[in-house]
Short mmCIF file of C-alpha atoms in Angstrom, two decimals:
data_model
loop_
_atom_site.label_atom_id
_atom_site.label_comp_id
_atom_site.label_asym_id
_atom_site.label_seq_id
_atom_site.Cartn_x
_atom_site.Cartn_y
_atom_site.Cartn_z
CA UNK A 1 112.21 49.39 99.24
CA UNK A 2 110.84 47.73 96.10
CA UNK A 3 107.69 45.62 96.48
CA UNK A 4 106.72 43.48 93.50
CA UNK A 5 104.94 40.28 92.50
CA UNK A 6 105.92 38.42 89.33
CA UNK A 7 105.76 35.02 87.72
CA UNK A 8 108.98 33.00 87.40
CA UNK A 9 110.00 34.98 84.29
CA UNK A 10 109.52 38.44 85.78
CA UNK A 11 106.14 39.13 84.13
CA UNK A 12 103.91 41.45 86.14
CA UNK A 13 101.06 42.61 83.93
CA UNK A 14 99.31 42.83 80.60
CA UNK A 15 97.22 45.58 79.00
CA UNK A 16 97.48 47.90 82.03
CA UNK A 17 96.36 45.32 84.57
CA UNK A 18 98.00 42.84 86.91
CA UNK A 19 98.34 39.28 85.70
CA UNK A 20 96.76 37.77 88.78
CA UNK A 21 95.06 38.51 92.06
CA UNK A 22 96.74 36.79 95.01
CA UNK A 23 95.09 37.48 98.41
CA UNK A 24 98.09 36.25 100.39
CA UNK A 25 100.39 38.62 98.51
CA UNK A 26 97.96 41.52 98.92
CA UNK A 27 97.95 40.90 102.66
CA UNK A 28 101.75 40.95 102.73
CA UNK A 29 101.83 44.14 100.65
CA UNK A 30 99.48 45.84 103.07
CA UNK A 31 101.51 44.74 106.10
CA UNK A 32 104.76 45.94 104.56
CA UNK A 33 103.67 49.31 103.24
CA UNK A 34 101.12 50.64 105.72
CA UNK A 35 102.37 53.12 108.30
CA UNK A 36 102.54 51.94 111.92
CA UNK A 37 100.12 54.73 112.87
CA UNK A 38 96.74 55.29 111.24
CA UNK A 39 96.79 59.07 111.55
CA UNK A 40 98.85 61.60 109.62
CA UNK A 41 101.69 62.38 109.44
CA UNK A 42 102.36 58.94 108.01
CA UNK A 43 105.78 57.32 108.31
CA UNK A 44 105.58 55.25 105.12
CA UNK A 45 105.13 56.38 101.51
CA UNK A 46 104.40 54.58 98.24
CA UNK A 47 105.78 55.73 94.90
CA UNK A 48 104.01 54.54 91.76
CA UNK A 49 103.42 55.32 88.10
CA UNK A 50 100.15 56.66 86.79
CA UNK A 51 99.07 53.32 85.30
CA UNK A 52 99.58 51.61 88.65
CA UNK A 53 97.46 54.32 90.25
CA UNK A 54 94.75 53.81 87.63
CA UNK A 55 94.79 50.05 88.23
CA UNK A 56 93.77 50.53 91.88
CA UNK A 57 90.08 50.33 92.68
CA UNK A 58 88.74 53.85 93.15
CA UNK A 59 87.76 53.12 96.74
CA UNK A 60 91.43 52.38 97.54
CA UNK A 61 92.79 55.57 95.99
CA UNK A 62 94.84 56.86 97.65
CA UNK A 63 96.10 53.78 99.50
CA UNK A 64 95.25 54.45 103.17
CA UNK A 65 97.79 55.13 105.94
CA UNK A 66 100.51 55.93 103.42
CA UNK A 67 101.72 59.03 101.59
CA UNK A 68 100.84 58.35 97.95
CA UNK A 69 103.11 59.81 95.26
CA UNK A 70 102.28 59.27 91.58
CA UNK A 71 104.45 59.98 88.55
CA UNK A 72 102.58 61.46 85.60
CA UNK A 73 103.32 64.02 82.89
CA UNK A 74 99.63 64.46 82.04
CA UNK A 75 98.20 67.65 83.54
CA UNK A 76 94.63 66.35 83.65
CA UNK A 77 95.71 63.14 85.40
CA UNK A 78 97.72 65.22 87.87
CA UNK A 79 94.64 67.26 88.75
CA UNK A 80 92.57 64.13 89.42
CA UNK A 81 95.37 62.57 91.46
CA UNK A 82 95.76 65.71 93.55
CA UNK A 83 91.99 65.96 94.07
CA UNK A 84 91.94 62.37 95.34
CA UNK A 85 94.51 63.21 98.02
CA UNK A 86 97.76 61.99 96.43
CA UNK A 87 100.80 63.92 95.21
CA UNK A 88 101.53 63.96 91.46
CA UNK A 89 104.98 64.70 90.06
CA UNK A 90 106.24 64.84 86.50
CA UNK A 91 109.69 63.41 87.20
CA UNK A 92 111.28 60.96 89.60
CA UNK A 93 113.83 63.45 90.92
CA UNK A 94 111.17 65.95 92.06
CA UNK A 95 109.15 63.14 93.66
CA UNK A 96 112.17 61.91 95.62
CA UNK A 97 113.04 65.45 96.77
CA UNK A 98 109.48 65.85 98.06
CA UNK A 99 109.57 62.50 99.87
CA UNK A 100 112.93 63.31 101.44
CA UNK A 101 111.45 66.53 102.82
CA UNK A 102 108.99 64.51 104.90
CA UNK A 103 109.61 62.71 108.19
CA UNK A 104 109.38 59.25 106.69
CA UNK A 105 110.84 55.96 107.82
CA UNK A 106 110.41 54.02 104.58
CA UNK A 107 109.62 54.68 100.92
CA UNK A 108 108.18 51.83 98.84
CA UNK A 109 108.34 51.66 95.05
CA UNK A 110 105.25 49.68 94.03
CA UNK A 111 105.24 49.76 90.23
CA UNK A 112 104.85 49.59 87.42
CA UNK A 113 107.55 48.06 85.29
CA UNK A 114 109.03 51.40 84.21
CA UNK A 115 109.82 52.23 87.84
CA UNK A 116 111.10 48.76 88.69
CA UNK A 117 113.35 48.86 85.61
CA UNK A 118 114.57 52.40 86.30
CA UNK A 119 118.35 52.10 86.80
CA UNK A 120 118.50 55.18 89.02
CA UNK A 121 115.84 53.84 91.39
CA UNK A 122 117.47 50.42 91.34
CA UNK A 123 120.76 51.98 92.39
CA UNK A 124 119.09 53.62 95.39
CA UNK A 125 117.14 50.55 96.56
CA UNK A 126 118.39 48.83 99.70
CA UNK A 127 115.66 46.19 100.20
CA UNK A 128 113.55 44.21 97.70
CA UNK A 129 110.38 42.35 98.71
CA UNK A 130 109.70 39.95 95.85
CA UNK A 131 106.76 37.54 95.64
CA UNK A 132 107.07 34.88 92.94
CA UNK A 133 104.02 33.02 91.69
CA UNK A 134 105.53 29.68 90.69
CA UNK A 135 104.21 29.74 87.15
CA UNK A 136 105.27 30.94 83.70
CA UNK A 137 102.30 32.82 82.25
CA UNK A 138 103.76 33.14 78.74
CA UNK A 139 101.50 30.39 77.43
CA UNK A 140 98.41 31.92 79.03
CA UNK A 141 98.64 35.49 77.75
CA UNK A 142 99.47 37.19 74.47
CA UNK A 143 103.22 37.71 74.87
CA UNK A 144 103.14 40.88 72.76
CA UNK A 145 101.24 42.59 75.59
CA UNK A 146 103.11 41.12 78.56
CA UNK A 147 104.92 43.64 80.77
CA UNK A 148 107.94 42.35 82.63
CA UNK A 149 110.69 43.36 85.04
CA UNK A 150 114.33 42.66 84.25
CA UNK A 151 115.27 40.79 87.42
CA UNK A 152 118.99 40.79 86.65
CA UNK A 153 119.40 43.80 88.97
CA UNK A 154 118.86 41.40 91.89
CA UNK A 155 122.42 40.19 91.39
CA UNK A 156 123.46 43.19 93.47
CA UNK A 157 121.40 41.85 96.38
CA UNK A 158 121.53 38.86 98.69
CA UNK A 159 118.59 36.87 100.03
CA UNK A 160 117.96 37.48 103.73
CA UNK A 161 114.59 35.73 104.01
CA UNK A 162 112.72 33.16 101.94
CA UNK A 163 109.60 31.11 102.54
CA UNK A 164 106.85 29.48 100.51
CA UNK A 165 103.13 28.90 100.90
CA UNK A 166 100.26 27.56 98.77
CA UNK A 167 97.68 30.09 97.66
CA UNK A 168 94.78 30.45 95.29
CA UNK A 169 95.56 32.76 92.38
CA UNK A 170 92.99 34.42 90.17
CA UNK A 171 94.25 34.91 86.62
CA UNK A 172 92.54 37.80 84.86
CA UNK A 173 92.22 38.42 81.15
CA UNK A 174 89.81 40.41 79.00
CA UNK A 175 87.23 37.64 78.76
CA UNK A 176 87.31 35.62 81.96
CA UNK A 177 88.89 34.88 85.32
CA UNK A 178 90.43 31.57 86.26
CA UNK A 179 91.28 30.40 89.77
CA UNK A 180 94.12 27.96 90.29
CA UNK A 181 96.22 26.83 93.22
CA UNK A 182 99.84 27.93 93.02
CA UNK A 183 102.87 28.00 95.27
CA UNK A 184 104.07 31.45 96.26
CA UNK A 185 107.68 32.10 97.17
CA UNK A 186 108.32 35.19 99.26
CA UNK A 187 111.87 36.53 99.16
CA UNK A 188 113.41 39.53 100.86
CA UNK A 189 116.67 40.78 99.39
CA UNK A 190 119.11 43.23 100.91
CA UNK A 191 121.79 45.07 99.00
CA UNK A 192 125.21 43.60 99.58
CA UNK A 193 126.91 45.48 102.41
CA UNK A 194 129.55 47.47 100.49
CA UNK A 195 126.98 48.53 97.85
CA UNK A 196 124.39 49.39 100.52
CA UNK A 197 126.73 51.89 102.20
CA UNK A 198 127.53 53.55 98.87
CA UNK A 199 123.82 53.67 97.86
CA UNK A 200 122.81 55.35 101.11
CA UNK A 201 125.62 57.89 100.71
CA UNK A 202 124.47 58.69 97.17
CA UNK A 203 120.88 59.27 98.33
CA UNK A 204 122.02 61.52 101.18
CA UNK A 205 124.39 63.48 98.92
CA UNK A 206 121.83 63.99 96.16
CA UNK A 207 118.86 64.97 98.31
CA UNK A 208 120.18 66.35 101.57
CA UNK A 209 118.54 63.57 103.55
CA UNK A 210 118.51 59.81 103.97
CA UNK A 211 115.61 57.37 103.90
CA UNK A 212 115.30 53.65 103.43
CA UNK A 213 114.30 52.78 99.84
#
């Protein structure tokens, strides 16, 4: 599964931080990704890049009730990640092999943009949970530092659930925070049936096991 929150243009962050803080989306993220049981072994895992890990408040690292896997090629970062109770890996393939060796029900890719834009991971995804803040932040932030997701990969998916709700969003930049009311649109996508069967087969063939991504 992919879990992501963007503006209407696919922007997700700037200068190694999220564009906005949305309590309603954070609540949904927690509900989706946390394991049903609060004691190990956990049934859900989260896969993230090192910058996403660094963006989490220290008190939330690792994210509780989930197996935390972090991609990093930096040895010092890997030591800190391991000491905190998460599992660092230098490449996506090794991370996926490790996750497939566990008794997991679901694996969630939670960012950042490099993982969301990774064609290999996109080809393995079966479900996308996408929150859209109904706003285009291009005029609010320096566009040279905006980080975005190419949402064209969603053409391989179909919408199975969609709903909207008003929410207060906190926009964060280097100098200040601004709170504004925005509409959130929550969409769940599922890979189109013929592609879903092929994707699951590819995951099973390449790793010796099958999980929901």
